[in-house]
Structures are given as C-alpha cells and as structure tokens.
PDB file of C-alpha atoms and ligand atoms in Angstrom:
ATOM      1  CA  MET A1089       0.000   0.000   0.000  1.00 43.00           C
ATOM      2  CA  ASN A1090       1.246   3.504  -0.800  1.00 49.00           C
ATOM      3  CA  ASN A1091       1.243   5.134   2.623  1.00 52.00           C
ATOM      4  CA  THR A1092       2.009   8.586   1.259  1.00 54.00           C
ATOM      5  CA  ALA A1093      -1.434   8.718  -0.379  1.00 82.00           C
ATOM      6  CA  LYS A1094      -3.121   8.487   3.030  1.00 96.00           C
ATOM      7  CA  PRO A1095      -4.333  11.671   4.697  1.00 98.00           C
ATOM      8  CA  ALA A1096      -1.833  13.044   7.199  1.00 98.00           C
ATOM      9  CA  ALA A1097      -2.353  14.629  10.612  1.00 99.00           C
ATOM     10  CA  ILE A1098       0.038  16.839  12.570  1.00 99.00           C
ATOM     11  CA  ILE A1099      -0.445  16.639  16.336  1.00 99.00           C
ATOM     12  CA  THR A1100       1.418  19.083  18.560  1.00 99.00           C
ATOM     13  CA  GLY A1101       2.221  17.777  22.017  1.00 98.00           C
ATOM     14  CA  GLY A1102       1.639  14.232  20.787  1.00 98.00           C
ATOM     15  CA  SER A1103       4.012  12.519  23.183  1.00 98.00           C
ATOM     16  CA  ARG A1104       1.721  12.375  26.205  1.00 98.00           C
ATOM     17  CA  GLY A1105      -1.874  12.601  27.452  1.00 98.00           C
ATOM     18  CA  ILE A1106      -4.555  13.820  25.074  1.00 98.00           C
ATOM     19  CA  GLY A1107      -2.091  14.384  22.216  1.00 98.00           C
ATOM     20  CA  ALA A1108      -0.744  10.826  22.430  1.00 98.00           C
ATOM     21  CA  ALA A1109      -4.270   9.367  22.445  1.00 98.00           C
ATOM     22  CA  THR A1110      -5.136  11.624  19.491  1.00 99.00           C
ATOM     23  CA  ALA A1111      -2.138  10.474  17.430  1.00 99.00           C
ATOM     24  CA  ILE A1112      -3.104   6.843  18.071  1.00 98.00           C
ATOM     25  CA  ALA A1113      -6.759   7.528  17.218  1.00 99.00           C
ATOM     26  CA  PHE A1114      -5.736   9.117  13.895  1.00 98.00           C
ATOM     27  CA  ALA A1115      -3.530   6.097  13.149  1.00 98.00           C
ATOM     28  CA  GLU A1116      -6.478   3.793  13.926  1.00 98.00           C
ATOM     29  CA  ASN A1117      -8.548   5.787  11.463  1.00 98.00           C
ATOM     30  CA  GLY A1118      -6.144   5.399   8.556  1.00 98.00           C
ATOM     31  CA  TYR A1119      -4.015   8.530   8.834  1.00 98.00           C
ATOM     32  CA  ASN A1120      -0.274   8.970   8.646  1.00 98.00           C
ATOM     33  CA  VAL A1121       0.778  11.030  11.656  1.00 98.00           C
ATOM     34  CA  LEU A1122       3.500  13.443  12.624  1.00 99.00           C
ATOM     35  CA  ILE A1123       3.908  13.409  16.394  1.00 99.00           C
ATOM     36  CA  ASN A1124       5.375  16.626  17.749  1.00 99.00           C
ATOM     37  CA  TYR A1125       6.930  16.791  21.203  1.00 98.00           C
ATOM     38  CA  GLN A1126       9.161  19.194  23.030  1.00 98.00           C
ATOM     39  CA  LYS A1127      11.466  17.198  25.318  1.00 98.00           C
ATOM     40  CA  ASN A1128      10.086  13.758  26.048  1.00 98.00           C
ATOM     41  CA  GLU A1129      11.630  11.719  23.251  1.00 98.00           C
ATOM     42  CA  ALA A1130      11.030   8.336  24.933  1.00 98.00           C
ATOM     43  CA  ALA A1131       7.313   9.006  25.326  1.00 98.00           C
ATOM     44  CA  ALA A1132       7.057  10.225  21.733  1.00 98.00           C
ATOM     45  CA  ARG A1133       8.810   7.086  20.492  1.00 98.00           C
ATOM     46  CA  GLU A1134       6.340   4.877  22.372  1.00 98.00           C
ATOM     47  CA  VAL A1135       3.423   6.651  20.666  1.00 98.00           C
ATOM     48  CA  LEU A1136       5.216   6.375  17.322  1.00 98.00           C
ATOM     49  CA  GLU A1137       5.622   2.612  17.708  1.00 98.00           C
ATOM     50  CA  LYS A1138       1.927   2.186  18.593  1.00 98.00           C
ATOM     51  CA  CYS A1139       0.909   4.195  15.517  1.00 98.00           C
ATOM     52  CA  ARG A1140       3.206   2.186  13.243  1.00 98.00           C
ATOM     53  CA  LEU A1141       1.727  -1.074  14.557  1.00 98.00           C
ATOM     54  CA  LEU A1142      -1.625   0.303  13.383  1.00 98.00           C
ATOM     55  CA  GLY A1143      -0.253   0.678   9.846  1.00 98.00           C
ATOM     56  CA  SER A1144       0.406   4.414   9.985  1.00 98.00           C
ATOM     57  CA  ASP A1145       3.518   5.903   8.393  1.00 98.00           C
ATOM     58  CA  ALA A1146       4.170   7.676  11.701  1.00 98.00           C
ATOM     59  CA  HIS A1147       7.049  10.057  12.434  1.00 98.00           C
ATOM     60  CA  MET A1148       8.101  12.194  15.378  1.00 98.00           C
ATOM     61  CA  PHE A1149       9.614  15.658  15.456  1.00 99.00           C
ATOM     62  CA  SER A1150      10.917  17.693  18.368  1.00 98.00           C
ATOM     63  CA  ALA A1151       9.958  21.366  18.220  1.00 98.00           C
ATOM     64  CA  ASP A1152       8.996  24.007  20.741  1.00 98.00           C
ATOM     65  CA  VAL A1153       5.899  25.129  18.868  1.00 98.00           C
ATOM     66  CA  SER A1154       5.690  28.345  20.887  1.00 98.00           C
ATOM     67  CA  VAL A1155       8.688  29.504  18.795  1.00 98.00           C
ATOM     68  CA  PHE A1156       7.593  30.510  15.295  1.00 98.00           C
ATOM     69  CA  ASP A1157      10.629  29.145  13.426  1.00 98.00           C
ATOM     70  CA  GLU A1158      10.337  25.781  15.199  1.00 99.00           C
ATOM     71  CA  ALA A1159       6.636  25.597  14.345  1.00 99.00           C
ATOM     72  CA  ARG A1160       7.511  26.363  10.726  1.00 98.00           C
ATOM     73  CA  ALA A1161      10.133  23.592  10.785  1.00 99.00           C
ATOM     74  CA  LEU A1162       7.464  21.161  12.032  1.00 99.00           C
ATOM     75  CA  THR A1163       5.142  22.140   9.189  1.00 99.00           C
ATOM     76  CA  ASP A1164       7.988  21.841   6.656  1.00 98.00           C
ATOM     77  CA  GLU A1165       8.779  18.366   8.016  1.00 98.00           C
ATOM     78  CA  ALA A1166       5.157  17.286   7.509  1.00 98.00           C
ATOM     79  CA  VAL A1167       5.238  18.562   3.926  1.00 98.00           C
ATOM     80  CA  SER A1168       8.478  16.772   3.124  1.00 98.00           C
ATOM     81  CA  LEU A1169       7.296  13.507   4.737  1.00 98.00           C
ATOM     82  CA  PHE A1170       3.767  13.321   3.385  1.00 98.00           C
ATOM     83  CA  GLY A1171       3.461  15.901   0.584  1.00 98.00           C
ATOM     84  CA  ALA A1172       1.554  19.191   1.004  1.00 98.00           C
ATOM     85  CA  GLU A1173      -1.467  17.786  -0.830  1.00 98.00           C
ATOM     86  CA  ASN A1174      -1.954  15.133   1.879  1.00 98.00           C
ATOM     87  CA  ILE A1175      -1.873  17.460   4.917  1.00 98.00           C
ATOM     88  CA  SER A1176      -5.423  16.931   6.076  1.00 98.00           C
ATOM     89  CA  ALA A1177      -5.587  17.625   9.831  1.00 99.00           C
ATOM     90  CA  LEU A1178      -3.766  19.866  12.286  1.00 99.00           C
ATOM     91  CA  VAL A1179      -4.347  19.425  16.017  1.00 99.00           C
ATOM     92  CA  ASN A1180      -3.026  22.239  18.173  1.00 99.00           C
ATOM     93  CA  ASN A1181      -2.828  20.356  21.429  1.00 98.00           C
ATOM     94  CA  ALA A1182       0.493  21.361  23.057  1.00 98.00           C
ATOM     95  CA  GLY A1183      -0.242  23.180  26.290  1.00 98.00           C
ATOM     96  CA  ILE A1184       0.985  23.930  29.793  1.00 98.00           C
ATOM     97  CA  THR A1185      -0.321  25.198  33.107  1.00 97.00           C
ATOM     98  CA  ARG A1186       1.442  27.424  35.635  1.00 97.00           C
ATOM     99  CA  ASP A1187      -1.309  27.637  38.245  1.00 96.00           C
ATOM    100  CA  THR A1188      -1.321  30.201  41.013  1.00 96.00           C
ATOM    101  CA  LEU A1189      -3.641  32.908  42.282  1.00 97.00           C
ATOM    102  CA  MET A1190      -3.505  36.286  40.524  1.00 98.00           C
ATOM    103  CA  LEU A1191      -2.242  37.791  43.790  1.00 98.00           C
ATOM    104  CA  ARG A1192       0.966  35.809  43.322  1.00 98.00           C
ATOM    105  CA  MET A1193       1.137  35.361  39.543  1.00 98.00           C
ATOM    106  CA  SER A1194       4.293  36.636  37.898  1.00 98.00           C
ATOM    107  CA  ARG A1195       4.260  38.375  34.573  1.00 98.00           C
ATOM    108  CA  GLU A1196       6.700  35.678  33.368  1.00 98.00           C
ATOM    109  CA  SER A1197       4.303  32.835  34.167  1.00 97.00           C
ATOM    110  CA  PHE A1198       1.485  34.711  32.417  1.00 98.00           C
ATOM    111  CA  ASP A1199       3.629  35.195  29.305  1.00 98.00           C
ATOM    112  CA  GLU A1200       4.879  31.603  29.315  1.00 98.00           C
ATOM    113  CA  VAL A1201       1.366  30.149  29.405  1.00 98.00           C
ATOM    114  CA  VAL A1202       0.002  32.557  26.781  1.00 98.00           C
ATOM    115  CA  ASN A1203       3.022  32.025  24.501  1.00 98.00           C
ATOM    116  CA  THR A1204       2.731  28.269  24.706  1.00 98.00           C
ATOM    117  CA  ASN A1205      -1.035  27.769  24.567  1.00 98.00           C
ATOM    118  CA  LEU A1206      -2.033  30.639  22.283  1.00 99.00           C
ATOM    119  CA  GLY A1207       1.261  31.476  20.557  1.00 98.00           C
ATOM    120  CA  SER A1208       1.815  27.899  19.402  1.00 99.00           C
ATOM    121  CA  THR A1209      -1.737  27.750  18.058  1.00 99.00           C
ATOM    122  CA  PHE A1210      -1.109  30.927  16.062  1.00 99.00           C
ATOM    123  CA  ASN A1211       2.276  29.649  14.834  1.00 99.00           C
ATOM    124  CA  MET A1212       0.894  26.351  13.566  1.00 99.00           C
ATOM    125  CA  CYS A1213      -2.279  27.859  12.073  1.00 99.00           C
ATOM    126  CA  ARG A1214      -0.160  30.503  10.345  1.00 99.00           C
ATOM    127  CA  THR A1215       2.149  27.935   8.720  1.00 98.00           C
ATOM    128  CA  VAL A1216      -0.435  25.227   7.915  1.00 99.00           C
ATOM    129  CA  SER A1217      -3.382  27.410   6.779  1.00 98.00           C
ATOM    130  CA  PRO A1218      -1.807  28.348   3.410  1.00 98.00           C
ATOM    131  CA  ILE A1219      -1.381  24.640   2.645  1.00 98.00           C
ATOM    132  CA  MET A1220      -5.016  23.802   3.436  1.00 98.00           C
ATOM    133  CA  PHE A1221      -6.152  26.958   1.627  1.00 98.00           C
ATOM    134  CA  LYS A1222      -4.362  25.749  -1.505  1.00 98.00           C
ATOM    135  CA  ASN A1223      -5.646  22.187  -1.029  1.00 98.00           C
ATOM    136  CA  ARG A1224      -9.213  23.520  -0.688  1.00 98.00           C
ATOM    137  CA  GLY A1225      -9.760  21.281   2.322  1.00 98.00           C
ATOM    138  CA  GLY A1226      -8.566  20.185   5.726  1.00 98.00           C
ATOM    139  CA  SER A1227      -9.442  20.473   9.393  1.00 98.00           C
ATOM    140  CA  ILE A1228      -7.831  22.396  12.204  1.00 99.00           C
ATOM    141  CA  ILE A1229      -8.741  21.391  15.746  1.00 99.00           C
ATOM    142  CA  ASN A1230      -7.550  23.617  18.573  1.00 99.00           C
ATOM    143  CA  MET A1231      -7.444  22.390  22.161  1.00 99.00           C
ATOM    144  CA  SER A1232      -9.216  24.856  24.423  1.00 98.00           C
ATOM    145  CA  SER A1233     -10.530  24.038  27.901  1.00 98.00           C
ATOM    146  CA  ALA A1234     -13.574  24.220  30.138  1.00 98.00           C
ATOM    147  CA  ALA A1235     -11.499  26.786  32.066  1.00 98.00           C
ATOM    148  CA  ALA A1236     -11.895  29.145  29.083  1.00 98.00           C
ATOM    149  CA  LEU A1237     -15.685  28.956  29.319  1.00 98.00           C
ATOM    150  CA  HIS A1238     -16.171  28.934  33.099  1.00 96.00           C
ATOM    151  CA  GLY A1239     -12.957  30.407  34.557  1.00 96.00           C
ATOM    152  CA  ASN A1240     -11.032  28.676  37.322  1.00 94.00           C
ATOM    153  CA  ALA A1241      -9.421  30.101  40.439  1.00 94.00           C
ATOM    154  CA  GLY A1242      -5.649  29.848  40.089  1.00 95.00           C
ATOM    155  CA  GLN A1243      -5.810  29.715  36.303  1.00 97.00           C
ATOM    156  CA  ALA A1244      -6.204  33.331  35.122  1.00 98.00           C
ATOM    157  CA  ASN A1245      -3.246  32.874  32.752  1.00 98.00           C
ATOM    158  CA  TYR A1246      -4.435  29.498  31.473  1.00 98.00           C
ATOM    159  CA  SER A1247      -8.120  30.471  31.155  1.00 98.00           C
ATOM    160  CA  ALA A1248      -7.179  33.636  29.273  1.00 98.00           C
ATOM    161  CA  SER A1249      -4.932  31.721  26.867  1.00 98.00           C
ATOM    162  CA  LYS A1250      -7.619  29.090  26.212  1.00 98.00           C
ATOM    163  CA  ALA A1251     -10.369  31.714  25.767  1.00 98.00           C
ATOM    164  CA  ALA A1252      -8.144  33.450  23.218  1.00 99.00           C
ATOM    165  CA  VAL A1253      -7.771  30.133  21.391  1.00 99.00           C
ATOM    166  CA  ILE A1254     -11.567  30.170  20.955  1.00 99.00           C
ATOM    167  CA  GLY A1255     -11.456  33.683  19.457  1.00 98.00           C
ATOM    168  CA  LEU A1256      -8.697  32.635  17.080  1.00 99.00           C
ATOM    169  CA  THR A1257     -10.669  29.513  16.127  1.00 99.00           C
ATOM    170  CA  LYS A1258     -13.869  31.406  15.304  1.00 98.00           C
ATOM    171  CA  SER A1259     -12.064  34.062  13.247  1.00 98.00           C
ATOM    172  CA  LEU A1260      -9.940  31.574  11.303  1.00 98.00           C
ATOM    173  CA  ALA A1261     -13.047  29.462  10.637  1.00 98.00           C
ATOM    174  CA  LYS A1262     -14.559  32.492   8.870  1.00 98.00           C
ATOM    175  CA  GLU A1263     -11.381  33.156   6.902  1.00 98.00           C
ATOM    176  CA  LEU A1264     -11.004  29.594   5.637  1.00 98.00           C
ATOM    177  CA  SER A1265     -14.631  28.538   5.199  1.00 98.00           C
ATOM    178  CA  GLY A1266     -14.704  29.616   1.537  1.00 98.00           C
ATOM    179  CA  ARG A1267     -12.027  27.029   0.802  1.00 98.00           C
ATOM    180  CA  GLY A1268     -13.765  24.175   2.621  1.00 97.00           C
ATOM    181  CA  VAL A1269     -11.352  24.171   5.571  1.00 98.00           C
ATOM    182  CA  THR A1270     -12.993  23.670   8.969  1.00 98.00           C
ATOM    183  CA  VAL A1271     -11.625  25.123  12.198  1.00 99.00           C
ATOM    184  CA  ASN A1272     -13.039  24.051  15.547  1.00 99.00           C
ATOM    185  CA  ALA A1273     -12.067  23.974  19.202  1.00 99.00           C
ATOM    186  CA  VAL A1274     -12.493  21.190  21.740  1.00 98.00           C
ATOM    187  CA  ALA A1275     -12.970  22.183  25.373  1.00 98.00           C
ATOM    188  CA  PRO A1276     -12.197  19.244  27.671  1.00 98.00           C
ATOM    189  CA  GLY A1277     -13.111  19.300  31.343  1.00 98.00           C
ATOM    190  CA  PHE A1278     -10.836  17.279  33.627  1.00 97.00           C
ATOM    191  CA  VAL A1279      -8.818  14.560  31.882  1.00 98.00           C
ATOM    192  CA  GLU A1280      -6.565  11.892  33.417  1.00 98.00           C
ATOM    193  CA  THR A1281      -3.140  13.056  32.211  1.00 97.00           C
ATOM    194  CA  ASP A1282       0.157  14.283  33.655  1.00 96.00           C
ATOM    195  CA  MET A1283      -1.365  17.775  33.675  1.00 95.00           C
ATOM    196  CA  THR A1284      -4.043  16.837  36.227  1.00 96.00           C
ATOM    197  CA  ALA A1285      -1.864  14.295  38.069  1.00 95.00           C
ATOM    198  CA  LYS A1286      -0.185  17.220  39.796  1.00 91.00           C
ATOM    199  CA  LEU A1287      -3.483  18.417  41.358  1.00 92.00           C
ATOM    200  CA  SER A1288      -3.911  17.669  45.064  1.00 92.00           C
ATOM    201  CA  ASP A1289      -6.357  14.921  46.132  1.00 95.00           C
ATOM    202  CA  ALA A1290      -8.597  17.598  47.678  1.00 94.00           C
ATOM    203  CA  VAL A1291      -8.800  19.529  44.400  1.00 93.00           C
ATOM    204  CA  LYS A1292      -9.475  16.312  42.453  1.00 95.00           C
ATOM    205  CA  GLU A1293     -12.284  15.307  44.839  1.00 96.00           C
ATOM    206  CA  LYS A1294     -13.871  18.744  44.527  1.00 95.00           C
ATOM    207  CA  ALA A1295     -13.584  18.534  40.744  1.00 95.00           C
ATOM    208  CA  VAL A1296     -15.286  15.130  40.596  1.00 97.00           C
ATOM    209  CA  GLU A1297     -18.217  16.550  42.615  1.00 97.00           C
ATOM    210  CA  MET A1298     -18.761  19.091  39.816  1.00 96.00           C
ATOM    211  CA  ILE A1299     -18.763  16.480  37.022  1.00 98.00           C
ATOM    212  CA  SER A1300     -22.196  14.998  36.243  1.00 98.00           C
ATOM    213  CA  LEU A1301     -20.656  11.738  35.056  1.00 98.00           C
ATOM    214  CA  GLY A1302     -18.703  11.547  38.312  1.00 98.00           C
ATOM    215  CA  ARG A1303     -15.207  10.949  36.966  1.00 98.00           C
ATOM    216  CA  PHE A1304     -12.361  12.477  34.963  1.00 98.00           C
ATOM    217  CA  ALA A1305     -12.234  11.719  31.213  1.00 98.00           C
ATOM    218  CA  ARG A1306      -9.781   9.270  29.711  1.00 98.00           C
ATOM    219  CA  PRO A1307      -7.589  10.888  27.013  1.00 98.00           C
ATOM    220  CA  GLU A1308      -9.176   8.578  24.400  1.00 98.00           C
ATOM    221  CA  GLU A1309     -12.564  10.173  25.124  1.00 98.00           C
ATOM    222  CA  ILE A1310     -11.214  13.537  23.953  1.00 98.00           C
ATOM    223  CA  ALA A1311      -9.261  12.023  21.049  1.00 99.00           C
ATOM    224  CA  SER A1312     -12.355  10.418  19.521  1.00 98.00           C
ATOM    225  CA  VAL A1313     -14.045  13.823  19.267  1.00 99.00           C
ATOM    226  CA  VAL A1314     -10.942  15.353  17.678  1.00 99.00           C
ATOM    227  CA  VAL A1315     -10.822  12.606  15.044  1.00 98.00           C
ATOM    228  CA  PHE A1316     -14.555  13.028  14.403  1.00 98.00           C
ATOM    229  CA  LEU A1317     -14.049  16.766  13.776  1.00 98.00           C
ATOM    230  CA  ALA A1318     -11.412  15.894  11.164  1.00 98.00           C
ATOM    231  CA  SER A1319     -13.665  13.350   9.459  1.00 98.00           C
ATOM    232  CA  ARG A1320     -15.975  13.769   6.476  1.00 97.00           C
ATOM    233  CA  ASP A1321     -18.937  13.257   8.807  1.00 98.00           C
ATOM    234  CA  ALA A1322     -18.057  16.610  10.429  1.00 98.00           C
ATOM    235  CA  ARG A1323     -17.581  18.586   7.212  1.00 97.00           C
ATOM    236  CA  TYR A1324     -20.525  20.918   8.013  1.00 98.00           C
ATOM    237  CA  ILE A1325     -19.188  21.839  11.474  1.00 98.00           C
ATOM    238  CA  THR A1326     -16.929  24.881  11.708  1.00 98.00           C
ATOM    239  CA  GLY A1327     -16.228  27.708  14.138  1.00 98.00           C
ATOM    240  CA  GLN A1328     -17.579  25.652  17.039  1.00 98.00           C
ATOM    241  CA  VAL A1329     -16.410  24.884  20.541  1.00 98.00           C
ATOM    242  CA  ILE A1330     -17.246  21.309  21.488  1.00 98.00           C
ATOM    243  CA  SER A1331     -17.289  20.721  25.244  1.00 98.00           C
ATOM    244  CA  VAL A1332     -16.187  17.228  26.241  1.00 98.00           C
ATOM    245  CA  ASP A1333     -16.464  17.551  29.986  1.00 98.00           C
ATOM    246  CA  GLY A1334     -18.760  14.841  31.348  1.00 98.00           C
ATOM    247  CA  GLY A1335     -21.366  17.462  32.200  1.00 98.00           C
ATOM    248  CA  LEU A1336     -19.189  19.840  34.188  1.00 96.00           C
ATOM    249  CA  ILE A1337     -21.301  22.315  36.109  1.00 81.00           C
TER     250      ILE A1337
HETATM  251  P1  NAP B1363       0.198  16.819  29.222  1.00 79.08           P
HETATM  252  O1  NAP B1363      -0.122  15.415  29.591  1.00 79.08           O
HETATM  253  O2  NAP B1363       0.857  17.709  30.209  1.00 79.08           O
HETATM  254  O3  NAP B1363       1.073  16.784  27.870  1.00 79.08           O
HETATM  255  C1  NAP B1363       1.472  17.984  27.302  1.00 79.08           C
HETATM  256  C2  NAP B1363       2.017  17.729  25.924  1.00 79.08           C
HETATM  257  O4  NAP B1363       2.351  18.999  25.328  1.00 79.08           O
HETATM  258  C3  NAP B1363       3.297  16.905  25.924  1.00 79.08           C
HETATM  259  O5  NAP B1363       3.278  16.102  24.765  1.00 79.08           O
HETATM  260  C4  NAP B1363       4.393  17.970  25.832  1.00 79.08           C
HETATM  261  O6  NAP B1363       5.594  17.495  25.211  1.00 79.08           O
HETATM  262  C5  NAP B1363       3.717  18.987  24.922  1.00 79.08           C
HETATM  263  N1  NAP B1363       4.236  20.338  24.996  1.00 79.08           N
HETATM  264  C6  NAP B1363       4.185  21.217  26.024  1.00 79.08           C
HETATM  265  N2  NAP B1363       4.750  22.388  25.671  1.00 79.08           N
HETATM  266  C7  NAP B1363       5.164  22.257  24.383  1.00 79.08           C
HETATM  267  C8  NAP B1363       5.820  23.095  23.453  1.00 79.08           C
HETATM  268  N3  NAP B1363       6.161  24.342  23.774  1.00 79.08           N
HETATM  269  N4  NAP B1363       6.102  22.610  22.226  1.00 79.08           N
HETATM  270  C9  NAP B1363       5.750  21.343  21.880  1.00 79.08           C
HETATM  271  N5  NAP B1363       5.115  20.485  22.712  1.00 79.08           N
HETATM  272  C10 NAP B1363       4.847  20.945  23.951  1.00 79.08           C
HETATM  273  O7  NAP B1363      -1.121  17.610  28.741  1.00 79.08           O
HETATM  274  P2  NAP B1363      -2.611  17.087  28.479  1.00 79.08           P
HETATM  275  O8  NAP B1363      -3.316  17.034  29.777  1.00 79.08           O
HETATM  276  O9  NAP B1363      -2.603  15.922  27.581  1.00 79.08           O
HETATM  277  O10 NAP B1363      -3.209  18.356  27.725  1.00 79.08           O
HETATM  278  C11 NAP B1363      -3.187  18.458  26.308  1.00 79.08           C
HETATM  279  C12 NAP B1363      -3.960  19.718  25.930  1.00 79.08           C
HETATM  280  O11 NAP B1363      -5.290  19.635  26.433  1.00 79.08           O
HETATM  281  C13 NAP B1363      -3.370  21.003  26.492  1.00 79.08           C
HETATM  282  O12 NAP B1363      -3.514  22.056  25.564  1.00 79.08           O
HETATM  283  C14 NAP B1363      -4.235  21.264  27.714  1.00 79.08           C
HETATM  284  O13 NAP B1363      -4.256  22.623  28.070  1.00 79.08           O
HETATM  285  C15 NAP B1363      -5.571  20.772  27.223  1.00 79.08           C
HETATM  286  N6  NAP B1363      -6.502  20.407  28.305  1.00 79.08           N
HETATM  287  C16 NAP B1363      -6.162  19.445  29.202  1.00 79.08           C
HETATM  288  C17 NAP B1363      -7.059  19.129  30.223  1.00 79.08           C
HETATM  289  C18 NAP B1363      -6.764  18.074  31.264  1.00 79.08           C
HETATM  290  O14 NAP B1363      -7.558  17.929  32.207  1.00 79.08           O
HETATM  291  N7  NAP B1363      -5.683  17.320  31.152  1.00 79.08           N
HETATM  292  C19 NAP B1363      -8.281  19.807  30.298  1.00 79.08           C
HETATM  293  C20 NAP B1363      -8.584  20.768  29.360  1.00 79.08           C
HETATM  294  C21 NAP B1363      -7.694  21.060  28.352  1.00 79.08           C
HETATM  295  P3  NAP B1363       6.770  16.725  26.088  1.00 79.08           P
HETATM  296  O15 NAP B1363       6.218  15.347  26.373  1.00 79.08           O
HETATM  297  O16 NAP B1363       7.936  16.687  25.161  1.00 79.08           O
HETATM  298  O17 NAP B1363       6.987  17.524  27.308  1.00 79.08           O
END
C-alpha cells in the first residue's frame, strides 16, 4: 500500500496525554501522523511505535511550537514527509499550566502560558493554513478548555490563553470557510493526564463533585471527538467549541 497517499495529521504535544491518544486515534482511522513533542523523546517514540503497529507511516519531530521558526520547521517536516497535498488535519494540542492565584502570579508565568497555549496555536495555524487553503480542504482542531468557558481560580493565565484560542478559532473558521477548511475547538473538562496528576487529592475530589458523570475523562474520550471533527462526517461543522467535559457544572 502507498502510505504517502493516506491523509496526514500533525499533532502538537503528541508525546503524552490527550495528544498521544489523538495520534493513536488518527492512526487507527487510517491517517499517517506526525507526532510533535518538546522534550520527552522516549514518550514520543512509544506513541510512534503504537501508531506504526496500526499501519500508519508515523514520524516524530521535536519542536517548541511556541517559537515561530520551530513551528515552521514542524510544518515543513510534515510537507516533506507526506506531501503538502496530503496534509489533512492539524491538532493544536500542546499546552501547559502554571497555576497560582492572581495575587501571586508573575508576569513571566502569564507570558509563558500565553506564549505556549495561544502562541503555538497561532504559529501552527499561520504555517499550515496556506497549505489547506491551496488544497481547498482540511481540518484544524484547537485544544481549548472548560477553564476558558467557566474560569477557574488559580488559572487566570491558562483560562485567558484558552479563551483566546476560541477567538482565534472562530475568526480563522470564517477566513477559511470559503475554501472548505474547517476550524473548531475542543474544550475538555478534567482529563486523566500528567497535567491533572499534579493536582492535590482535595482539588481532584472537589472537581469530581462538579462532574455529572462523576469521573475524569480518559484521554481517548477527547481524542475520539478530535478525530470526528477531522472526518468527512463533520464537514458541516466549523467555528464551534465542542465541550467534552462529562457534564461539568
Ligand atoms: P500533558 O499530559 O501535560 O502533555 C502535554 C504535551 O504537550 C506533551 O506532549 C508535551 O511534550 C507537549 N508540549 C508542552 N509544551 C510544548 C511546546 N512548547 N512545544 C511542543 N510540545 C509541547 O497535557 P494534556 O493534559 O494531555 O493536555 C493536552 C492539551 O489539552 C493542552 O492544551 C491542555 O491545556 C488541554 N486540556 C487538558 C485538560 C486536562 O484535564 N488534562 C483539560 C482541558 C484542556 P513533552 O512530552 O515533550 O513535554
């Protein structure tokens, strides 16, 4: 089989958590994948191996996507691996938290979170959009958060960055709609990943009380929605924010 003719997906922050599950879900659904990571090469390699076992022509690429030139290098790598005409999905998933109350929040931690969560989304949309524009098709899925919609004490930097991702998503959806490119955001609630593993037991218990379904999501439960948004079945959905939060109140 000619793997290069398959659709290809770029997943930022694909080495762990939601991004790893998303890369695997794309591989399961017949995509070639480019797994981006920043530092954790071993974790990225594990995801790569799982994707290859599923028949995907999977590759990994280290880049700090909050830096424009590194994001461009990631996009260039995808083009040289798969061909521009096959770039079908971009998932802007890389993200960080630096939680603390506003009373103590440093300007540096604000900038770091905004640069990573929002800046990387801009960088990747800026470098991949022209390709999808030319292809007259493709899907961009940006990872937002329930924190963007509801706010969260200790997360002013994070909530602001994820709310801005929604604004970017809705504007870009309007810019690209004429070319058949869809742009949507997914807003997960609490998901079992390294990001939430650092929360205290008390915070986790309080969080579970607010979730109608009474538990955190598994990363695969977010990934399946991302893959759906990239599928033909979702071709009439654009500019939307899909909450996947177990009924968070
Ligand atoms: P995670 O387990 O902490 O994994 C973060 C991933 O992002 C890793 O693959 C990491 O790479 C990568 N990354 C971080 N900074 C990067 C950078 N500058 N350049 C490239 N890659 C970078 O996170 P997660 O919980 O899966 O979250 C994934 C996304 O979902 C994030 O945008 C997060 O804000 C969002 N989200 C998560 C939750 C939740 O409850 N977990 C809820 C709502 C939204 P390395 O492995 O190389 O470090």
